[in-house]
mmCIF file of C-alpha atoms and ligand atoms in Angstrom:
data_model
loop_
_atom_site.group_PDB
_atom_site.id
_atom_site.type_symbol
_atom_site.label_atom_id
_atom_site.label_comp_id
_atom_site.label_asym_id
_atom_site.label_seq_id
_atom_site.Cartn_x
_atom_site.Cartn_y
_atom_site.Cartn_z
ATOM 1 C CA MET A 1 138.901 78.263 84.551
ATOM 2 C CA LYS A 2 142.035 76.801 83.073
ATOM 3 C CA ASP A 3 141.536 73.301 81.669
ATOM 4 C CA TYR A 4 137.862 73.367 82.537
ATOM 5 C CA GLN A 5 136.983 71.029 79.681
ATOM 6 C CA LYS A 6 139.377 68.439 81.028
ATOM 7 C CA ARG A 7 138.067 68.956 84.554
ATOM 8 C CA TYR A 8 134.527 68.633 83.243
ATOM 9 C CA GLU A 9 135.343 65.257 81.699
ATOM 10 C CA LEU A 10 136.980 64.058 84.928
ATOM 11 C CA LEU A 11 133.983 65.106 86.990
ATOM 12 C CA LYS A 12 131.703 63.443 84.485
ATOM 13 C CA GLU A 13 133.603 60.226 84.796
ATOM 14 C CA SER A 14 133.704 60.177 88.593
ATOM 15 C CA LEU A 15 130.038 61.095 88.994
ATOM 16 C CA ALA A 16 128.946 58.574 86.369
ATOM 17 C CA GLU A 17 130.136 55.869 88.771
ATOM 18 C CA LYS A 18 127.414 57.069 91.149
ATOM 19 C CA GLY A 19 124.807 57.148 88.384
ATOM 20 C CA ILE A 20 124.911 60.956 88.117
ATOM 21 C CA ASP A 21 124.825 62.408 84.616
ATOM 22 C CA VAL A 22 126.854 65.621 84.475
ATOM 23 C CA ASP A 23 125.627 66.510 80.976
ATOM 24 C CA GLN A 24 122.083 66.565 82.301
ATOM 25 C CA ILE A 25 123.150 68.771 85.196
ATOM 26 C CA LYS A 26 124.760 71.185 82.771
ATOM 27 C CA GLU A 27 121.461 71.330 80.841
ATOM 28 C CA LYS A 28 119.620 72.158 84.062
ATOM 29 C CA LEU A 29 122.084 74.934 84.803
ATOM 30 C CA LYS A 30 121.435 76.357 81.357
ATOM 31 C CA LYS A 31 117.721 76.424 82.115
ATOM 32 C CA GLN A 32 118.054 77.936 85.587
ATOM 33 C CA ARG A 33 116.440 81.384 85.888
ATOM 34 C CA ILE A 34 117.270 84.029 88.458
ATOM 35 C CA GLU A 35 115.451 87.347 88.673
ATOM 36 C CA THR A 36 117.370 90.456 89.659
ATOM 37 C CA PRO A 37 115.772 93.441 91.420
ATOM 38 C CA SER A 38 115.616 96.891 89.837
ATOM 39 C CA TRP A 39 116.492 98.391 93.219
ATOM 40 C CA ALA A 40 119.889 96.715 93.151
ATOM 41 C CA TYR A 41 121.051 99.037 90.402
ATOM 42 C CA GLY A 42 120.109 102.417 91.858
ATOM 43 C CA ASP A 43 121.572 104.262 94.822
ATOM 44 C CA SER A 44 120.373 103.000 98.156
ATOM 45 C CA GLY A 45 121.768 102.782 101.621
ATOM 46 C CA THR A 46 121.217 102.046 105.247
ATOM 47 C CA ARG A 47 119.024 104.166 107.451
ATOM 48 C CA PHE A 48 122.223 106.034 108.361
ATOM 49 C CA TYR A 49 123.540 107.157 105.003
ATOM 50 C CA VAL A 50 123.457 106.576 101.278
ATOM 51 C CA PHE A 51 126.889 106.393 99.662
ATOM 52 C CA LYS A 52 126.293 107.418 96.082
ATOM 53 C CA GLN A 53 127.986 105.409 93.359
ATOM 54 C CA LYS A 54 129.186 106.983 90.154
ATOM 55 C CA GLY A 55 127.216 105.516 87.297
ATOM 56 C CA ALA A 56 124.397 104.117 89.477
ATOM 57 C CA ALA A 57 121.105 103.917 87.603
ATOM 58 C CA ARG A 58 119.021 107.047 88.144
ATOM 59 C CA ASN A 59 115.710 105.861 86.756
ATOM 60 C CA VAL A 60 113.899 102.721 85.711
ATOM 61 C CA ARG A 61 115.256 102.760 82.161
ATOM 62 C CA GLU A 62 118.823 102.844 83.430
ATOM 63 C CA LYS A 63 118.016 100.072 85.921
ATOM 64 C CA LEU A 64 116.776 97.979 83.011
ATOM 65 C CA GLN A 65 119.950 98.723 81.081
ATOM 66 C CA ASP A 66 122.071 97.425 83.961
ATOM 67 C CA ALA A 67 119.853 94.403 84.485
ATOM 68 C CA SER A 68 120.178 93.611 80.788
ATOM 69 C CA GLN A 69 123.970 93.599 81.205
ATOM 70 C CA VAL A 70 123.607 90.974 83.915
ATOM 71 C CA HIS A 71 121.484 88.869 81.593
ATOM 72 C CA LYS A 72 123.836 89.392 78.671
ATOM 73 C CA LEU A 73 126.784 88.244 80.775
ATOM 74 C CA THR A 74 125.098 85.279 82.489
ATOM 75 C CA GLY A 75 122.326 84.155 80.128
ATOM 76 C CA VAL A 76 120.149 83.228 83.110
ATOM 77 C CA CYS A 77 118.667 86.528 84.358
ATOM 78 C CA PRO A 78 116.044 87.551 81.795
ATOM 79 C CA THR A 79 113.611 89.208 84.213
ATOM 80 C CA VAL A 80 113.764 92.194 86.540
ATOM 81 C CA ALA A 81 111.586 92.718 89.597
ATOM 82 C CA LEU A 82 110.057 96.179 89.741
ATOM 83 C CA HIS A 83 109.180 98.138 92.873
ATOM 84 C CA ILE A 84 106.283 100.575 92.711
ATOM 85 C CA PRO A 85 106.409 103.584 92.986
ATOM 86 C CA TRP A 86 110.222 103.536 92.807
ATOM 87 C CA ASP A 87 109.974 102.355 89.205
ATOM 88 C CA TYR A 88 106.779 104.179 88.324
ATOM 89 C CA THR A 89 106.292 105.426 84.800
ATOM 90 C CA ASP A 90 103.223 106.830 83.127
ATOM 91 C CA ASN A 91 103.831 104.774 80.023
ATOM 92 C CA TRP A 92 104.006 101.069 80.853
ATOM 93 C CA ASP A 93 103.681 99.950 77.254
ATOM 94 C CA GLU A 94 106.723 101.954 76.330
ATOM 95 C CA LEU A 95 108.668 100.555 79.297
ATOM 96 C CA LEU A 96 107.730 97.030 78.293
ATOM 97 C CA GLU A 97 108.933 97.658 74.754
ATOM 98 C CA TYR A 98 112.131 99.165 76.079
ATOM 99 C CA ALA A 99 112.793 96.129 78.296
ATOM 100 C CA LYS A 100 112.158 93.818 75.355
ATOM 101 C CA SER A 101 114.517 95.830 73.171
ATOM 102 C CA LEU A 102 117.192 95.125 75.802
ATOM 103 C CA GLY A 103 116.442 91.413 75.730
ATOM 104 C CA ILE A 104 114.769 91.263 79.151
ATOM 105 C CA LYS A 105 111.280 91.445 80.670
ATOM 106 C CA PRO A 106 109.695 92.803 83.836
ATOM 107 C CA GLY A 107 109.318 90.184 86.546
ATOM 108 C CA ALA A 108 107.547 90.361 89.887
ATOM 109 C CA ILE A 109 105.842 93.588 90.839
ATOM 110 C CA ASN A 110 106.569 94.729 94.389
ATOM 111 C CA PRO A 111 104.110 97.147 95.956
ATOM 112 C CA ASN A 112 105.517 99.644 98.428
ATOM 113 C CA LEU A 113 103.459 99.896 101.607
ATOM 114 C CA PHE A 114 106.247 101.151 103.800
ATOM 115 C CA GLN A 115 107.177 104.656 102.708
ATOM 116 C CA ASP A 116 104.241 106.891 103.446
ATOM 117 C CA ASP A 117 103.380 108.929 106.566
ATOM 118 C CA ASP A 118 99.919 107.397 106.494
ATOM 119 C CA TYR A 119 101.428 103.970 107.232
ATOM 120 C CA LYS A 120 102.879 104.899 110.612
ATOM 121 C CA LEU A 121 100.382 102.570 112.311
ATOM 122 C CA GLY A 122 100.306 100.094 109.458
ATOM 123 C CA SER A 123 99.037 99.705 105.911
ATOM 124 C CA LEU A 124 96.786 96.672 105.375
ATOM 125 C CA CYS A 125 96.412 96.337 109.188
ATOM 126 C CA ASN A 126 95.988 100.016 109.974
ATOM 127 C CA PRO A 127 93.199 100.748 112.496
ATOM 128 C CA ASP A 128 91.911 103.456 110.126
ATOM 129 C CA LYS A 129 89.752 101.983 107.363
ATOM 130 C CA ARG A 130 90.557 104.879 105.033
ATOM 131 C CA ILE A 131 94.287 104.083 105.242
ATOM 132 C CA ARG A 132 93.662 100.378 104.739
ATOM 133 C CA GLU A 133 91.726 101.241 101.599
ATOM 134 C CA LYS A 134 94.558 103.425 100.362
ATOM 135 C CA ALA A 135 96.986 100.523 100.868
ATOM 136 C CA ILE A 136 94.646 98.064 99.142
ATOM 137 C CA ASN A 137 94.274 100.465 96.225
ATOM 138 C CA HIS A 138 98.022 100.683 95.845
ATOM 139 C CA VAL A 139 98.280 96.902 95.586
ATOM 140 C CA LEU A 140 95.371 96.868 93.105
ATOM 141 C CA GLU A 141 97.227 99.431 91.025
ATOM 142 C CA CYS A 142 100.255 97.098 91.108
ATOM 143 C CA ILE A 143 98.060 94.226 89.941
ATOM 144 C CA GLU A 144 96.935 96.368 87.012
ATOM 145 C CA ILE A 145 100.561 97.220 86.199
ATOM 146 C CA ALA A 146 101.455 93.528 86.352
ATOM 147 C CA LYS A 147 98.638 92.738 83.928
ATOM 148 C CA ARG A 148 99.853 95.426 81.518
ATOM 149 C CA LEU A 149 103.425 94.144 81.685
ATOM 150 C CA GLY A 150 102.557 90.459 81.505
ATOM 151 C CA SER A 151 104.047 89.892 84.969
ATOM 152 C CA ARG A 152 102.637 87.041 86.944
ATOM 153 C CA ASP A 153 103.732 87.584 90.532
ATOM 154 C CA ILE A 154 102.924 90.270 93.045
ATOM 155 C CA SER A 155 105.537 90.027 95.811
ATOM 156 C CA LEU A 156 103.921 91.547 98.824
ATOM 157 C CA TRP A 157 105.897 92.552 101.855
ATOM 158 C CA ILE A 158 104.213 94.733 104.437
ATOM 159 C CA SER A 159 106.137 96.506 107.148
ATOM 160 C CA ASP A 160 103.045 96.482 109.392
ATOM 161 C CA GLY A 161 103.650 95.880 113.044
ATOM 162 C CA THR A 162 103.745 97.661 116.364
ATOM 163 C CA ASN A 163 106.559 98.986 118.496
ATOM 164 C CA HIS A 164 104.933 98.824 121.897
ATOM 165 C CA PRO A 165 102.932 96.281 123.850
ATOM 166 C CA GLY A 166 99.338 97.489 123.986
ATOM 167 C CA GLN A 167 99.788 99.733 120.944
ATOM 168 C CA ASP A 168 97.061 97.864 119.081
ATOM 169 C CA ASP A 169 94.932 94.764 119.456
ATOM 170 C CA ILE A 170 96.770 91.791 117.936
ATOM 171 C CA ARG A 171 93.711 89.806 116.867
ATOM 172 C CA ASN A 172 92.021 92.847 115.406
ATOM 173 C CA ARG A 173 95.112 93.529 113.347
ATOM 174 C CA LYS A 174 94.964 89.970 112.079
ATOM 175 C CA HIS A 175 91.289 90.382 111.125
ATOM 176 C CA ARG A 176 92.012 93.613 109.269
ATOM 177 C CA LEU A 177 94.914 91.977 107.436
ATOM 178 C CA GLU A 178 92.797 89.020 106.345
ATOM 179 C CA GLU A 179 90.030 91.309 105.130
ATOM 180 C CA SER A 180 92.476 93.507 103.185
ATOM 181 C CA LEU A 181 94.206 90.507 101.606
ATOM 182 C CA ARG A 182 90.879 88.964 100.606
ATOM 183 C CA GLU A 183 89.986 92.145 98.760
ATOM 184 C CA ILE A 184 93.373 92.118 96.981
ATOM 185 C CA TYR A 185 93.135 88.427 96.134
ATOM 186 C CA LYS A 186 89.822 88.941 94.316
ATOM 187 C CA HIS A 187 91.581 91.065 91.706
ATOM 188 C CA LEU A 188 94.245 88.555 90.664
ATOM 189 C CA ASP A 189 93.544 86.969 87.317
ATOM 190 C CA ASP A 190 93.881 83.205 86.953
ATOM 191 C CA ARG A 191 97.428 83.409 85.776
ATOM 192 C CA MET A 192 98.612 85.553 88.663
ATOM 193 C CA ARG A 193 99.977 84.823 92.105
ATOM 194 C CA LEU A 194 100.250 86.751 95.328
ATOM 195 C CA LEU A 195 103.510 85.937 97.081
ATOM 196 C CA LEU A 196 103.342 86.753 100.778
ATOM 197 C CA GLU A 197 106.709 87.655 102.226
ATOM 198 C CA TYR A 198 107.289 87.434 105.963
ATOM 199 C CA LYS A 199 109.927 89.073 108.148
ATOM 200 C CA PHE A 200 110.328 88.768 111.861
ATOM 201 C CA PHE A 201 111.192 92.357 112.747
ATOM 202 C CA GLU A 202 112.155 95.748 111.370
ATOM 203 C CA PRO A 203 110.879 98.363 111.019
ATOM 204 C CA ALA A 204 108.497 97.160 113.733
ATOM 205 C CA PHE A 205 110.278 96.201 116.919
ATOM 206 C CA TYR A 206 107.582 94.676 119.084
ATOM 207 C CA LEU A 207 105.456 92.634 116.704
ATOM 208 C CA THR A 208 105.279 92.250 112.955
ATOM 209 C CA ASP A 209 101.936 91.323 111.442
ATOM 210 C CA VAL A 210 103.384 88.801 108.996
ATOM 211 C CA GLY A 211 106.277 87.830 111.222
ATOM 212 C CA ASP A 212 107.126 84.295 110.197
ATOM 213 C CA TRP A 213 106.465 81.568 107.668
ATOM 214 C CA GLY A 214 103.631 80.148 109.769
ATOM 215 C CA MET A 215 101.673 83.371 109.508
ATOM 216 C CA ALA A 216 102.406 83.700 105.793
ATOM 217 C CA TYR A 217 101.415 80.076 105.300
ATOM 218 C CA LEU A 218 98.185 80.466 107.260
ATOM 219 C CA LEU A 219 97.186 83.624 105.402
ATOM 220 C CA SER A 220 98.023 82.231 101.983
ATOM 221 C CA THR A 221 96.180 78.996 102.719
ATOM 222 C CA LYS A 222 93.070 80.900 103.802
ATOM 223 C CA LEU A 223 93.250 83.043 100.672
ATOM 224 C CA GLY A 224 93.490 80.198 98.184
ATOM 225 C CA PRO A 225 95.721 78.552 95.594
ATOM 226 C CA LYS A 226 96.918 81.773 93.987
ATOM 227 C CA ALA A 227 98.517 82.881 97.255
ATOM 228 C CA MET A 228 101.908 81.416 98.093
ATOM 229 C CA VAL A 229 104.712 82.094 100.535
ATOM 230 C CA LEU A 230 107.879 83.992 99.663
ATOM 231 C CA VAL A 231 111.012 83.152 101.650
ATOM 232 C CA ASP A 232 113.515 85.985 101.970
ATOM 233 C CA LEU A 233 116.688 84.487 103.402
ATOM 234 C CA GLY A 234 117.379 87.589 105.476
ATOM 235 C CA HIS A 235 114.046 87.530 107.252
ATOM 236 C CA HIS A 236 114.667 84.949 109.956
ATOM 237 C CA PRO A 237 116.134 85.069 113.435
ATOM 238 C CA LEU A 238 119.704 83.797 113.558
ATOM 239 C CA GLY A 239 119.888 80.029 113.804
ATOM 240 C CA THR A 240 116.561 79.404 112.056
ATOM 241 C CA ASN A 241 116.622 76.240 109.975
ATOM 242 C CA ILE A 242 115.514 77.789 106.683
ATOM 243 C CA GLU A 243 115.870 74.564 104.701
ATOM 244 C CA GLN A 244 113.316 72.942 106.991
ATOM 245 C CA ILE A 245 110.868 75.784 106.336
ATOM 246 C CA VAL A 246 111.516 75.346 102.623
ATOM 247 C CA ALA A 247 110.894 71.592 102.871
ATOM 248 C CA TYR A 248 107.590 72.137 104.702
ATOM 249 C CA LEU A 249 106.413 74.732 102.210
ATOM 250 C CA ILE A 250 107.362 72.495 99.280
ATOM 251 C CA ASP A 251 105.472 69.622 100.836
ATOM 252 C CA GLU A 252 102.384 71.750 101.385
ATOM 253 C CA GLY A 253 102.540 73.143 97.833
ATOM 254 C CA LYS A 254 102.930 76.667 99.158
ATOM 255 C CA LEU A 255 106.471 77.662 98.248
ATOM 256 C CA GLY A 256 106.020 80.516 95.771
ATOM 257 C CA GLY A 257 109.378 82.212 95.684
ATOM 258 C CA PHE A 258 112.645 83.309 97.190
ATOM 259 C CA HIS A 259 114.338 86.553 97.862
ATOM 260 C CA PHE A 260 117.969 85.523 97.906
ATOM 261 C CA ASN A 261 120.532 87.411 99.934
ATOM 262 C CA ALA A 262 122.729 86.630 102.916
ATOM 263 C CA LYS A 263 122.874 87.785 106.472
ATOM 264 C CA LYS A 264 125.398 87.890 109.257
ATOM 265 C CA TYR A 265 123.146 89.506 111.865
ATOM 266 C CA ALA A 266 119.653 90.324 110.607
ATOM 267 C CA ASP A 267 118.230 91.537 107.295
ATOM 268 C CA ASP A 268 121.669 92.550 106.073
ATOM 269 C CA ASP A 269 121.110 92.062 102.316
ATOM 270 C CA LEU A 270 124.673 90.819 101.879
ATOM 271 C CA THR A 271 125.787 88.993 98.756
ATOM 272 C CA VAL A 272 123.882 85.731 98.481
ATOM 273 C CA GLY A 273 126.053 82.783 99.415
ATOM 274 C CA SER A 274 128.725 84.995 100.952
ATOM 275 C CA ILE A 275 128.139 84.293 104.633
ATOM 276 C CA ASN A 276 126.712 80.805 104.852
ATOM 277 C CA PRO A 277 127.092 78.998 101.522
ATOM 278 C CA TYR A 278 126.341 75.669 103.173
ATOM 279 C CA GLU A 279 122.896 76.925 104.180
ATOM 280 C CA LEU A 280 122.222 78.004 100.600
ATOM 281 C CA PHE A 281 123.331 74.591 99.392
ATOM 282 C CA LEU A 282 121.064 72.840 101.911
ATOM 283 C CA ILE A 283 118.133 74.937 100.716
ATOM 284 C CA TYR A 284 118.846 73.936 97.132
ATOM 285 C CA ASN A 285 119.245 70.378 98.302
ATOM 286 C CA GLU A 286 115.598 70.422 99.456
ATOM 287 C CA LEU A 287 114.437 71.900 96.166
ATOM 288 C CA VAL A 288 116.379 69.474 94.006
ATOM 289 C CA GLY A 289 115.531 66.483 96.221
ATOM 290 C CA ALA A 290 111.817 67.220 95.886
ATOM 291 C CA GLU A 291 112.030 67.745 92.133
ATOM 292 C CA GLU A 292 113.926 64.508 91.670
ATOM 293 C CA GLU A 293 111.122 62.741 93.509
ATOM 294 C CA GLY A 294 108.693 64.152 90.968
ATOM 295 C CA VAL A 295 107.306 67.063 93.004
ATOM 296 C CA LYS A 296 106.285 69.849 90.627
ATOM 297 C CA LEU A 297 107.714 73.140 91.840
ATOM 298 C CA ASP A 298 106.686 76.562 90.662
ATOM 299 C CA VAL A 299 109.130 78.831 92.413
ATOM 300 C CA ALA A 300 110.250 82.347 91.514
ATOM 301 C CA TYR A 301 113.960 82.624 92.256
ATOM 302 C CA MET A 302 114.629 86.271 92.897
ATOM 303 C CA ILE A 303 117.483 88.211 94.401
ATOM 304 C CA ASP A 304 116.673 90.939 96.908
ATOM 305 C CA GLN A 305 119.847 92.888 97.571
ATOM 306 C CA SER A 306 121.036 96.373 97.144
ATOM 307 C CA HIS A 307 124.678 97.226 97.588
ATOM 308 C CA ASN A 308 126.474 100.474 97.969
ATOM 309 C CA ILE A 309 129.977 99.274 98.792
ATOM 310 C CA LYS A 310 130.562 96.879 95.905
ATOM 311 C CA GLN A 311 129.984 97.925 92.332
ATOM 312 C CA LYS A 312 126.330 97.042 91.852
ATOM 313 C CA ILE A 313 126.421 95.123 88.564
ATOM 314 C CA GLU A 314 129.526 93.193 89.566
ATOM 315 C CA GLU A 315 127.898 92.298 92.853
ATOM 316 C CA MET A 316 124.864 90.964 91.044
ATOM 317 C CA LEU A 317 127.076 88.818 88.809
ATOM 318 C CA GLN A 318 128.798 87.456 91.892
ATOM 319 C CA SER A 319 125.432 86.652 93.485
ATOM 320 C CA VAL A 320 124.228 84.852 90.387
ATOM 321 C CA GLU A 321 127.354 82.715 90.337
ATOM 322 C CA ASN A 322 126.926 81.810 94.010
ATOM 323 C CA ILE A 323 123.363 80.690 93.316
ATOM 324 C CA GLN A 324 124.523 78.663 90.313
ATOM 325 C CA LYS A 325 127.127 76.967 92.486
ATOM 326 C CA ALA A 326 124.623 76.070 95.220
ATOM 327 C CA TYR A 327 122.246 74.641 92.608
ATOM 328 C CA ALA A 328 124.971 72.661 90.844
ATOM 329 C CA LYS A 329 126.196 71.212 94.141
ATOM 330 C CA ALA A 330 122.672 70.152 95.056
ATOM 331 C CA LEU A 331 122.331 68.513 91.650
ATOM 332 C CA ILE A 332 125.403 66.316 92.188
ATOM 333 C CA VAL A 333 124.182 64.937 95.525
ATOM 334 C CA ASP A 334 124.225 61.150 95.338
ATOM 335 C CA ARG A 335 120.588 60.763 96.372
ATOM 336 C CA ARG A 336 120.413 57.007 95.978
ATOM 337 C CA SER A 337 123.201 56.464 98.512
ATOM 338 C CA LEU A 338 121.853 59.215 100.727
ATOM 339 C CA ARG A 339 118.479 57.477 100.970
ATOM 340 C CA LYS A 340 120.145 54.133 101.623
ATOM 341 C CA TYR A 341 122.285 55.516 104.455
ATOM 342 C CA GLN A 342 119.297 57.335 105.922
ATOM 343 C CA LEU A 343 117.273 54.130 106.024
ATOM 344 C CA GLU A 344 120.178 52.232 107.545
ATOM 345 C CA GLY A 345 120.695 54.925 110.158
ATOM 346 C CA ASP A 346 124.272 55.426 108.965
ATOM 347 C CA VAL A 347 124.316 59.079 109.889
ATOM 348 C CA VAL A 348 128.022 59.677 109.272
ATOM 349 C CA SER A 349 127.859 58.346 105.716
ATOM 350 C CA ALA A 350 124.599 60.179 105.009
ATOM 351 C CA GLU A 351 126.058 63.484 106.086
ATOM 352 C CA LYS A 352 129.211 62.807 104.089
ATOM 353 C CA ILE A 353 127.137 62.510 100.924
ATOM 354 C CA LEU A 354 126.094 66.102 101.456
ATOM 355 C CA THR A 355 129.512 67.456 102.412
ATOM 356 C CA ASP A 356 131.137 65.619 99.490
ATOM 357 C CA ALA A 357 128.763 67.351 97.088
ATOM 358 C CA PHE A 358 129.189 70.689 98.821
ATOM 359 C CA GLU A 359 132.973 70.451 98.679
ATOM 360 C CA THR A 360 133.100 69.482 95.013
ATOM 361 C CA ASP A 361 134.348 72.135 92.635
ATOM 362 C CA VAL A 362 131.379 72.485 90.286
ATOM 363 C CA MET A 363 132.796 75.395 88.314
ATOM 364 C CA PRO A 364 133.739 73.183 85.329
ATOM 365 C CA ILE A 365 130.013 72.407 84.875
ATOM 366 C CA ILE A 366 129.139 76.080 85.167
ATOM 367 C CA TYR A 367 131.849 77.032 82.646
ATOM 368 C CA LYS A 368 130.568 74.444 80.220
ATOM 369 C CA ALA A 369 127.012 75.740 80.654
ATOM 370 C CA ARG A 370 128.276 79.279 80.041
ATOM 371 C CA GLU A 371 130.168 78.181 76.963
ATOM 372 C CA GLU A 372 127.020 76.590 75.526
ATOM 373 C CA LEU A 373 124.868 79.575 76.471
ATOM 374 C CA GLY A 374 127.295 81.741 74.541
ATOM 375 C CA VAL A 375 128.107 83.966 77.520
ATOM 376 C CA PRO A 376 131.558 84.835 78.882
ATOM 377 C CA LEU A 377 133.242 82.265 81.086
ATOM 378 C CA ASP A 378 134.140 85.024 83.548
ATOM 379 C CA PRO A 379 131.264 87.530 83.549
ATOM 380 C CA ILE A 380 132.894 90.037 85.920
ATOM 381 C CA LYS A 381 136.083 90.146 83.874
ATOM 382 C CA ALA A 382 134.024 90.511 80.711
ATOM 383 C CA LEU A 383 132.064 93.370 82.269
ATOM 384 C CA ARG A 384 135.273 95.141 83.266
ATOM 385 C CA GLU A 385 136.763 94.648 79.817
ATOM 386 C CA SER A 386 133.626 95.841 78.073
ATOM 387 C CA ARG A 387 134.069 99.331 79.563
ATOM 388 C CA TYR A 388 130.326 99.457 80.261
ATOM 389 C CA LEU A 389 131.066 100.760 83.764
ATOM 390 C CA GLU A 390 133.151 103.640 82.409
ATOM 391 C CA LYS A 391 130.429 104.401 79.909
ATOM 392 C CA ILE A 392 127.659 104.681 82.500
ATOM 393 C CA LYS A 393 129.884 106.752 84.802
ATOM 394 C CA GLU A 394 130.349 109.182 81.961
ATOM 395 C CA GLU A 395 126.717 109.208 80.807
ATOM 396 C CA ARG A 396 124.995 109.300 84.177
ATOM 397 C CA LYS A 397 126.460 112.437 85.651
HETATM 398 C C1 PSV B 401 111.898 94.064 103.051
HETATM 399 O O1 PSV B 401 113.000 94.012 103.913
HETATM 400 C C2 PSV B 401 112.206 93.510 101.689
HETATM 401 O O2 PSV B 401 112.834 92.272 101.802
HETATM 402 C C3 PSV B 401 110.983 93.421 100.822
HETATM 403 O O3 PSV B 401 111.102 92.407 99.873
HETATM 404 C C4 PSV B 401 110.973 94.742 100.151
HETATM 405 O O4 PSV B 401 110.151 94.817 99.034
HETATM 406 C C5 PSV B 401 112.434 94.905 99.847
HETATM 407 O O5 PSV B 401 113.080 94.377 100.991
HETATM 408 C C6 PSV B 401 112.786 96.337 99.625
HETATM 409 O O6 PSV B 401 114.166 96.525 99.552
HETATM 410 MN MN1 MN B 402 112.631 90.713 100.327
#
């Protein structure tokens, strides 16, 4: 952080030689928006145990309080994804006012179709019509909540799948899913979107009904323009080239959103950018590359993580910074030279353009953006010094 102004000027000078305007990049960083999830602030755990954290949010109001701290300290996280019924309240207007009073707003609404005995054989794909209707009605209720709160996106992840070959008919499940989604789609107003999230396994271990981006893409294409695909970074088999999926979805106009997190093995929900920062950078490289070519993106950038080892608010601040770094590094890619080397087949030089950007210390640009946003240069330090954590530990006994 020391001397960041000087380091900013040096970076500005060296990138100007490549035709890259660091002041413009700083402006883009100021406009970046990252949504945090309400479920990151409450106690959660693995299927083995929940380690409770002192001061963890106990209800939706406390989750909003913590999310508002993240926004206050970063200036780029003004919305919070809600999960229903985890965040259910019988007074949505009051909740909306409360969020606004904290300087934030509700973001995507996430229906929960995975925690009910009735969904043992599936929700939207269940063989029993009555259970499918129950699941559809839950999503319709979420659409109504979104309308009340002014939220645009419904992020829909279903845990539907089977554990055993022969358990159910695969094509029939697909037909039921399409029929259920069509019913849901009819209720979206023109402003709204349905983001279909895929995941290759877990909790189902034999097949998952929306198991990969191809299925999510097919379903959203059949539904129509308000349906888009949501890419959760943890939802792919190891070795999957996620940036290629992102590039395809961008090109087809179907990339609706992200759930950022990181994985070492499967859907680990580790701190975004903590395991494979180069992958995160390459994903951002696709996004920025497309935008710089004039492609209009409408992507919801959301974090989907929930930690019980690290302090939850600190972890969220760390995640936000990792996302800012990946974005800033993608913004300093020398695209003109990259294109030239690609056309010439100079693979070594082309790759070096990317690694040079990735290896550049972009923190001076982030510090400058923070300075101009009027937020602390070191959000985690500021949080610790504010004594907010002590306060919630005391209050939330
Ligand atoms: C499922 O693993 C998922 O990624 C979905 O987005 C859920 O809504 C979320 O996690 C719940 O934690
Ligand atoms: Mn997710």
